[in-house]
XYZ file of C-alpha atoms in Angstrom:
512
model
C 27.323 40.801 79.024
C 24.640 41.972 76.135
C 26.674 45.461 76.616
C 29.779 44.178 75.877
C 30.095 44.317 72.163
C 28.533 48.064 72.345
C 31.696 49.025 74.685
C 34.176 47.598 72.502
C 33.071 49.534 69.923
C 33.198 52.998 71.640
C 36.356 51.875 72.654
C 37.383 51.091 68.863
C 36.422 54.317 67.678
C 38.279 56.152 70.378
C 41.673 54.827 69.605
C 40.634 55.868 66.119
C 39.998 59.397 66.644
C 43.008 59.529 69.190
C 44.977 58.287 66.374
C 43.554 60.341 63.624
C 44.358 63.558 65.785
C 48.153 62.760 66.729
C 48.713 61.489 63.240
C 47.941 65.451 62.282
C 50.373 66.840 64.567
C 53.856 68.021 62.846
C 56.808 68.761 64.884
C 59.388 70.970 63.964
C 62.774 70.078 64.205
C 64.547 73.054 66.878
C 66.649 74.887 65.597
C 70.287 74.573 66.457
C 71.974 77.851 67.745
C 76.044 77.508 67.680
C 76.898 80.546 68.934
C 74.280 82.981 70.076
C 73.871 86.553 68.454
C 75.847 88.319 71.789
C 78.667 86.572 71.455
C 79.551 87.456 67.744
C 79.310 90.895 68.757
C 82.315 91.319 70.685
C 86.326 90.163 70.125
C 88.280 90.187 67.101
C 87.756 89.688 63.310
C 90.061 90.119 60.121
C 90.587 89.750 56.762
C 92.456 86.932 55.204
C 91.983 82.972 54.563
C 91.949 79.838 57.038
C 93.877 76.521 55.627
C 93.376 73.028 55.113
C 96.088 70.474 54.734
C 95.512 66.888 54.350
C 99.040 66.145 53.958
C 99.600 68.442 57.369
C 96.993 68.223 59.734
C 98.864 69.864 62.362
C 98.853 73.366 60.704
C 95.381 72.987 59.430
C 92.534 75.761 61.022
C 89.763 73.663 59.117
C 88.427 70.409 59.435
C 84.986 68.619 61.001
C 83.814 70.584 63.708
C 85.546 74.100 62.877
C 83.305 76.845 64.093
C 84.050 79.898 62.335
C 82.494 83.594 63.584
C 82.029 86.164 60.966
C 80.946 89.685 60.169
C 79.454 90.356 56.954
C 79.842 94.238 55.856
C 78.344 96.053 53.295
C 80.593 99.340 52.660
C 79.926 102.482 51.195
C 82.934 104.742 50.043
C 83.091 108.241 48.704
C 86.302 110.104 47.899
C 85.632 112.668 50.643
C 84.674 110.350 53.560
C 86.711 107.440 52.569
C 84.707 103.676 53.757
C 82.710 103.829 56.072
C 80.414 100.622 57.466
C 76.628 100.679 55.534
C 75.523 97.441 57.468
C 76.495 95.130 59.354
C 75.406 91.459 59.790
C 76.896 88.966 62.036
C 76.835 85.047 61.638
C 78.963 81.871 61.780
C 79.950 78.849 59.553
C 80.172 75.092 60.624
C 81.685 72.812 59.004
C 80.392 69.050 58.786
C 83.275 67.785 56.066
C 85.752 69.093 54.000
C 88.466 67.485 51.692
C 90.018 67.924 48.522
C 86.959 68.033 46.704
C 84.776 70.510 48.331
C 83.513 71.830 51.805
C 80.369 70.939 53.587
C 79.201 73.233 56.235
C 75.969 74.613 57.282
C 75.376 78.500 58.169
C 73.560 81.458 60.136
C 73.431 85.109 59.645
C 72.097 87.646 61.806
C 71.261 91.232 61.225
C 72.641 93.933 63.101
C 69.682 93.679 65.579
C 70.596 89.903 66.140
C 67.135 88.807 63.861
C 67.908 85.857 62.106
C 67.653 86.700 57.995
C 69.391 83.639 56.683
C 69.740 79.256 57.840
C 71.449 76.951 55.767
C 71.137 73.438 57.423
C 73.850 71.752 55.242
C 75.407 73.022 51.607
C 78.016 71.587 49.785
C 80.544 73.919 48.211
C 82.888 72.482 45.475
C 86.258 73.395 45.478
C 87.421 76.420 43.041
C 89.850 74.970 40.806
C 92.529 77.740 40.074
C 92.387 81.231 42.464
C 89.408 82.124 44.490
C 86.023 82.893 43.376
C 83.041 84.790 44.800
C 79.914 84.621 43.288
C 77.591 87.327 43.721
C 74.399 85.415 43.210
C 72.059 85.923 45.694
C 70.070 82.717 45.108
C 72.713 80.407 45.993
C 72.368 78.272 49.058
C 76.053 78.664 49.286
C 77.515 81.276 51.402
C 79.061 83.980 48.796
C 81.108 85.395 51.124
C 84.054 82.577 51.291
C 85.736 81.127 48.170
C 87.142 77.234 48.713
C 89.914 76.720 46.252
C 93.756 75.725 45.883
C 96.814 76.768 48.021
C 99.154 76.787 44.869
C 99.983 80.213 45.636
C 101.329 79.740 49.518
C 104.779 80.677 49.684
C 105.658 77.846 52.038
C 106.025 74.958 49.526
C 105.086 72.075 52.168
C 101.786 73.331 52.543
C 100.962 74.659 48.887
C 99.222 71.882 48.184
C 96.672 72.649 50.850
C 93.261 74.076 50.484
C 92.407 77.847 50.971
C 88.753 79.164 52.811
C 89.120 82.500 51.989
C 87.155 85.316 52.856
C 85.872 87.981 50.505
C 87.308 91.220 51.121
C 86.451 94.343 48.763
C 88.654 97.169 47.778
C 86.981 100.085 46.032
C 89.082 101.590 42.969
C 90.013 105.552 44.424
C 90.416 106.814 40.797
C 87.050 106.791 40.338
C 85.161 109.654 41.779
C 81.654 108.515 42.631
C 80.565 106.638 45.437
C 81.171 102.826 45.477
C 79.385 99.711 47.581
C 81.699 96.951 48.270
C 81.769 93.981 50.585
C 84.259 92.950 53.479
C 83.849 89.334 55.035
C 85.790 89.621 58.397
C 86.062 86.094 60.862
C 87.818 84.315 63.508
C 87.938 81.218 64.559
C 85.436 80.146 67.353
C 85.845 76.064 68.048
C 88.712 74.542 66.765
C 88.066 70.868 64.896
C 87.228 67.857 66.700
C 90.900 66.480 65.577
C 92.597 69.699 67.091
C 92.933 71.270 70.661
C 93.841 74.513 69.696
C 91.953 77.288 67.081
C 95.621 78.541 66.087
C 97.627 75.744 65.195
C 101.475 76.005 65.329
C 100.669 80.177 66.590
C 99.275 80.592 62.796
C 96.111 82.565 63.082
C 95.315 83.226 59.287
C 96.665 83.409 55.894
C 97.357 86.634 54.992
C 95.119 88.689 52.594
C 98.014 89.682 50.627
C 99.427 88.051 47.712
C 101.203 86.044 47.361
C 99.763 84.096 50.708
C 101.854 84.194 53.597
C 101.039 82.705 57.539
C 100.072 85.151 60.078
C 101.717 84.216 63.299
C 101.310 85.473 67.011
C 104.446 85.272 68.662
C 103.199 84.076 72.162
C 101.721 81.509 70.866
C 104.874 79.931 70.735
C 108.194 80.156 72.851
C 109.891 82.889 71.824
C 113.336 84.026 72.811
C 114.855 87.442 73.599
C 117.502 88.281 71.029
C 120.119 91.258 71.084
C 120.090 91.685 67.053
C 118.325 94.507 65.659
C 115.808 93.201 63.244
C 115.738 89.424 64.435
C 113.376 87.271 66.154
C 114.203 83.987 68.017
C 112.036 80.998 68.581
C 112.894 77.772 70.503
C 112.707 74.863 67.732
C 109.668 73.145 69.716
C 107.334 70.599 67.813
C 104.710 73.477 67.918
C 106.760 75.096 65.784
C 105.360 76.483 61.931
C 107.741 76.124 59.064
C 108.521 80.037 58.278
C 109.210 81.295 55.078
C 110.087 84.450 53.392
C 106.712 86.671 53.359
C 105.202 85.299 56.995
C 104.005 88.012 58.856
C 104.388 87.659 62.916
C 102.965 89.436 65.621
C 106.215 90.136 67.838
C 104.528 90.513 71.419
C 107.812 90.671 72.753
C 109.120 93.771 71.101
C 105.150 95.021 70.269
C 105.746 95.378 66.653
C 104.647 93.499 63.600
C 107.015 92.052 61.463
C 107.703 90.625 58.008
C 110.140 87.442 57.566
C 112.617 88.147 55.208
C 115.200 85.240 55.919
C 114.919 82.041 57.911
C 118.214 80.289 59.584
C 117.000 76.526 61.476
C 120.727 75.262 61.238
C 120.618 75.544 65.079
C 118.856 72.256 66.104
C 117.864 73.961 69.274
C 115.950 77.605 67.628
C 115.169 79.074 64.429
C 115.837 83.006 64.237
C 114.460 84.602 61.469
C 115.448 88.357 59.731
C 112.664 90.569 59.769
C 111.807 93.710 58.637
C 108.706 96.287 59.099
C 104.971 95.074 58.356
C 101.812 96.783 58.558
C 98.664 95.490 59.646
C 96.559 96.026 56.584
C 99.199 94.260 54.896
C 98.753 90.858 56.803
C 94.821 91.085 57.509
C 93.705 93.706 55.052
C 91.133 94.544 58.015
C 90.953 94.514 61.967
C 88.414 94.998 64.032
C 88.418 94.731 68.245
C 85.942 95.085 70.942
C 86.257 94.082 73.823
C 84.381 94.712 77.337
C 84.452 94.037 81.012
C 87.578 93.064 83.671
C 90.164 91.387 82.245
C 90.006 87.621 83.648
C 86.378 88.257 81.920
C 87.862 88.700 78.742
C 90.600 86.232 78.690
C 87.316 83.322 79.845
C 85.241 84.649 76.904
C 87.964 85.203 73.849
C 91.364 84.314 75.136
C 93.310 81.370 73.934
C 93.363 78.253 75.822
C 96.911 79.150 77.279
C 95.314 82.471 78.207
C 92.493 80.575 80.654
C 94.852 78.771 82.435
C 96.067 82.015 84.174
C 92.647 84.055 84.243
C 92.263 82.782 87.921
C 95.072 84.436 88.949
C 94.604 87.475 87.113
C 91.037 87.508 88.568
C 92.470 88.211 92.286
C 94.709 91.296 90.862
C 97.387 92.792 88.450
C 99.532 92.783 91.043
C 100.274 93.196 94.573
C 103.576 94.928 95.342
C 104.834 95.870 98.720
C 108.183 97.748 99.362
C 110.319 100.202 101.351
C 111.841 103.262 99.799
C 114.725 104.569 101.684
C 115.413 108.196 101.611
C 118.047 108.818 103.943
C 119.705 105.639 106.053
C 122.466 107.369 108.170
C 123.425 107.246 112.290
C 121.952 110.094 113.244
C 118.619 110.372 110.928
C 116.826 107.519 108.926
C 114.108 107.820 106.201
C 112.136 106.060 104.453
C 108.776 105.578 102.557
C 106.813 102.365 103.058
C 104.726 100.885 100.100
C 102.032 98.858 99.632
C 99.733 98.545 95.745
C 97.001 95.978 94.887
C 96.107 96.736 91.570
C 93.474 95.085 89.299
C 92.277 96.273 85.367
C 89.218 96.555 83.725
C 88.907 97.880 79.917
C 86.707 98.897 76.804
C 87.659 99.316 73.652
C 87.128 99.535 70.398
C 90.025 99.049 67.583
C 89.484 99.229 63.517
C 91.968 99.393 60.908
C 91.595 99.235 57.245
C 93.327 99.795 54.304
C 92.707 103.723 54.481
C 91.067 103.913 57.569
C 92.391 103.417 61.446
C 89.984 104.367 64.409
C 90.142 103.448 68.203
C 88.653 104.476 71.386
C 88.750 103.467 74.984
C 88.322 103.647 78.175
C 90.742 101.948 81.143
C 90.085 101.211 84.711
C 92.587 100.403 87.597
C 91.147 100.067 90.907
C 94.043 100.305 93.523
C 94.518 100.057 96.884
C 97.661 101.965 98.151
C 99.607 102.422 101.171
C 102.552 104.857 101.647
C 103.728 105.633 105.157
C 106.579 108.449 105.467
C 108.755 107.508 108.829
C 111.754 109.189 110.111
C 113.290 108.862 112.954
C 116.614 111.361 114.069
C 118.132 114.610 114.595
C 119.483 115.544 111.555
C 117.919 117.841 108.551
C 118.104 116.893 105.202
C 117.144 117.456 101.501
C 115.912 115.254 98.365
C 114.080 115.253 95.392
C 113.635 111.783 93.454
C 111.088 110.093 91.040
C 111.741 106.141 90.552
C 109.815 103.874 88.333
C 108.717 100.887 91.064
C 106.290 98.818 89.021
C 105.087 98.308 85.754
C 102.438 95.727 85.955
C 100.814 94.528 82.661
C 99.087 91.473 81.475
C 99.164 90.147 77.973
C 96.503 88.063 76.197
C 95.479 87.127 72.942
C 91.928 87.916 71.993
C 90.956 85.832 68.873
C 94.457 85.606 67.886
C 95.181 89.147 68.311
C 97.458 90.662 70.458
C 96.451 92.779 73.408
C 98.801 93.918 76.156
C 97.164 96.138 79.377
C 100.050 97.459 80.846
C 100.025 100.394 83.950
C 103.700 101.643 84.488
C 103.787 103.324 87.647
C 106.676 105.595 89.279
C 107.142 106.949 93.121
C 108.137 110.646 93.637
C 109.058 112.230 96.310
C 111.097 115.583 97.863
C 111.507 116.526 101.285
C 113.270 119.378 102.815
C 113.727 118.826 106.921
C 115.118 121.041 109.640
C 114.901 119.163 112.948
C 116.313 118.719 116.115
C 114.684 115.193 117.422
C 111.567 113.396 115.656
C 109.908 110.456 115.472
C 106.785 111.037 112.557
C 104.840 108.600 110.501
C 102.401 110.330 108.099
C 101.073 109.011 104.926
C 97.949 108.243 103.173
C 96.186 104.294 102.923
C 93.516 105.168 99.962
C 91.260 103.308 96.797
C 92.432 105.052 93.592
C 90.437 104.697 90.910
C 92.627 105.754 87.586
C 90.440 106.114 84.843
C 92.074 106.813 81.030
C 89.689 107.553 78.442
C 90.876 108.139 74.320
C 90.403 108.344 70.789
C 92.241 108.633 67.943
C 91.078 108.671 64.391
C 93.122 109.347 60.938
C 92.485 108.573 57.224
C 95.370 107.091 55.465
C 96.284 107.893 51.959
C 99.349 108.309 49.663
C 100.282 111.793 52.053
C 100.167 108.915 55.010
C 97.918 108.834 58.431
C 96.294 112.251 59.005
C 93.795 112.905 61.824
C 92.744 113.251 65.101
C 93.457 112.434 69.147
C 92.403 112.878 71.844
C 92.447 111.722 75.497
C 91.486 112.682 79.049
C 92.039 111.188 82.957
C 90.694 111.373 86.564
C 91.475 109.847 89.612
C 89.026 108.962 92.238
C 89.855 108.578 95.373
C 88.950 107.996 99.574
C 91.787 108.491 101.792
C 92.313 107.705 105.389
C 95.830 108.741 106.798
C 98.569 107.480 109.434
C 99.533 110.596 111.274
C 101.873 110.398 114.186
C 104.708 113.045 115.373
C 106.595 113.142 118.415
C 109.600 115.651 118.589
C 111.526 118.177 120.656
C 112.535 121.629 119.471
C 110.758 123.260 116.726
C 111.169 120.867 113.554
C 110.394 122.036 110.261
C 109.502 119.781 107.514
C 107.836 120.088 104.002
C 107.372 117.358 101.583
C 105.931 115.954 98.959
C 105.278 112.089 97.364
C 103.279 110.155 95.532
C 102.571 107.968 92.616
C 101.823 108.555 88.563
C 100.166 105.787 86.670
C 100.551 105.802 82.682
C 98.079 103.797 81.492
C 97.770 102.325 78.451
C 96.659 99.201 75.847
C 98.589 98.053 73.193
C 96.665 96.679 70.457
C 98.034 94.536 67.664
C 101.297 95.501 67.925
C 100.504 98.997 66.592
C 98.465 101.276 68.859
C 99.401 102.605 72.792
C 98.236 105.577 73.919
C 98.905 106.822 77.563
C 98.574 109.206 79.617
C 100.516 110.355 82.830
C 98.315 110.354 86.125
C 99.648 111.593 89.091
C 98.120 111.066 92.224
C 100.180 113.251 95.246
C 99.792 114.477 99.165
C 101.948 117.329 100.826
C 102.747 117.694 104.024
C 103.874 120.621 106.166
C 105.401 120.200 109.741
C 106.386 123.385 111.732
């Protein structure tokens, strides 16, 4: 028992020592990653402005919880080049509040090797009374590439007295003759706000860079209808549906074409069809950029809109599957015919920027295929024919950060036969994998001569081939033929851009 005050003291300066060293130990908060460097580096960004309207929440892009990618450019120009991209950095903006007084948000950037070089946990950035400001001060904890400010200048009147985030966007004066720097702030939205279920609310996907500021709309966002009048475009009056105005700018996916509002009639209680005329791209965005990468139901999980992933199961299994007969000749004494059968699927890369005096693009498109096509004839009488017939033109269209992108593979059957036979009974034809590949690239500076530039594109076709062969006959039948398929793939990008190609693939046949 003597011992007992000794061990209570050892014990007592333990739990002092033990306390002394964890009371010296600092833990970092972790750092919170919202969207990881790999994923800003593919999809689509533009120019232009996002909105917030607290008398409209239903057409507002902003609010608590709006993720918003970016990709922060540093250009270089020179009047025998044109712009070209200097550097590139890649980052995102969250936002943690935002009303009429200002915008709270914290921030990332990445460089171009996906190093982080700047973390803002939280900023507050007042609102810019009047039009919108950038400051170029470095110091700021601010971002400097957005300007917060008024929507006075919207031409639709029941939203101008909304809020503008608008993203900086540089051009460089072409009178003068030595180089320039400029910036171009390019962004999409990545998480819509907590309050919202969709990043593009009533199809709007931006505010237009122009001025005055106009709504940017994707047409299959919403339900559009077909319309027989040149010039016009038809929506069903839905409660999804924006208010147009003169000066809105829509993506018609319908017709592929993008087009500028120049009269709205809603006196129908059932649609709204709206005059349009000609729009360009670098009108409504001022920039666009596109990459995308890998099969298509890839794509549409990764950047598609939400109505997009609720058919990229189905376009996982194929493009299509398509089975058919083609008769060639269907009389008493001789019958002919081909018989069909095409699964095809898609995969794509590509790469898509337009500018104000700049447009480059290149590409490359795979269609793996299966296909079956069995000649059979059956009779005693000769014939002749020659015949090419379009049988499928499978496509899919999504909408890859807002932007429109249609993969479509029209495809036509050709044939010609010449027969001379007394009695046969043949089947003959090819069951193969095809494996069209299209490959371009176009390039072309734009100035006050318009586009001038460059193209160029090439194709194969891989393929292994089993065949059906099978003749029974009397006499000494003669037969010579020919048939096939040609694929003309292509990718329409923003309403603007397809190139093709035609791709035969073809088997003759001689029988004597």
């Amino acid at each position: 028992m003597k011992n007992l005050p000794r061990s209570l003291l050892w014990f007592a300066a333990a739990v002092i020592v033990v306390f002394s060293l964890s009371s010296c130990i600092v833990v970092d908060n972790p750092v919170v990653v919202r969207v990881p460097f790999d994923e800003l580096k593919g999809g689509a960004y533009y120019g232009g402005g996002l909105l917030f309207s607290p008398s409209n929440i239903s057409i507002s892009h902003l609010g608590e919880g709006t993720l918003i990618a970016f990709q922060d450019l540093s250009m270089e120009w020179t009047p025998e080049e044109g712009s070209s991209i200097a550097e590139r950095n890649y980052g995102y903006l969250y936002i943690k509040s935002i009303d009429g007084t200002g915008i709270k948000y914290e921030y990332m950037i990445y460089d171009s090797e996906g190093a982080i070089v700047k973390r803002v946990d939280s900023v507050f950035q007042p609102v810019s009374v009047g039009s919108q400001y950038f400051s170029n001060s470095s110091d700021a904890d601010f971002f400097s590439g957005v300007s917060y400010h008024s929507a006075a200048g919207m031409h639709d009147p029941f939203i101008s007295d909304g809020y503008l985030l608008t993203f900086r966007h540089d051009i460089p004066d072409e009178e003068n003759s030595a180089p320039l720097s400029f910036r171009k702030v390019l962004f999409r939205v990545q998480q819509a706000p907590m309050v919202s279920s969709t990043r593009f609310p009533r199809g709007v996907i931006a505010v237009s860079n122009s001025i005055p500021r106009s709504l940017v709309i994707n047409s299959s966002l919403l339900v559009q209808e077909p319309s027989e009048i040149e010039n016009q475009i038809v929506f069903s009056m839905t409660s999804s549906i924006p208010h147009f105005s003169p000066g809105d700018y829509i993506f018609d996916t319908m017709n592929d074409s993008l087009r500028r509002v120049v009269s709205v009639n809603d006196s129908d209680p059932l649609k709204v069809s709206l005059e349009t005329e000609e729009a360009f791209v670098e009108e409504a965005l001022g920039t666009l950029i596109v990459n995308i990468e890998g099969d298509v139901s890839e794509i549409i999980e990764k950047l598609g809109t939400e109505s997009d992933r609720s058919f990229a199961e189905s376009v996982t299994t194929n493009l299509i599957t398509k089975e058919w007969e083609e008769s060639i000749v269907d009389e008493d004494e001789m019958k002919a015919a081909i018989k069909n059968k095409l699964v095809l699927d898609a995969n794509i890369s590509l790469d898509f920027h337009l500018s104000w005096n700049k447009f480059s693009s290149h590409g490359t498109l795979l269609f793996p295929a299966k296909v079956s096509s069995i000649l059979e004839i059956v009779g005693k009488e000769g014939f002749e024919i020659e015949k090419t017939k379009k049988v499928a033109e499978p496509k899919v269209s999504i909408s890859v950060c807002g932007i429109p992108v249609t993969i479509s593979i029209p495809i036509e059957l050709f044939y010609g036969m010449e027969t001379e036979v007394a009695s046969i009974d043949l089947q003959f034809g090819p069951e193969i994998e095809v494996y069209p590949k299209f490959h371009y690239e176009v390039e072309a500076k734009i100035n006050l001569d318009g586009p001038h530039g460059k193209s160029y594109s090439r194709g194969s076709i891989d393929h292994n081939a089993t065949f059906v062969d099978k003749i029974d006959f009397d006499g000494s039948p003669e037969i010579e033929g020919k048939f096939g398929f040609k694929f003309y793939p292509g990718v329409t990008i923003a309403c603007v851009l397809r190139p093709e190609m035609e791709m035969p693939v073809g088997f003759s046949a001689r029988v004597s």
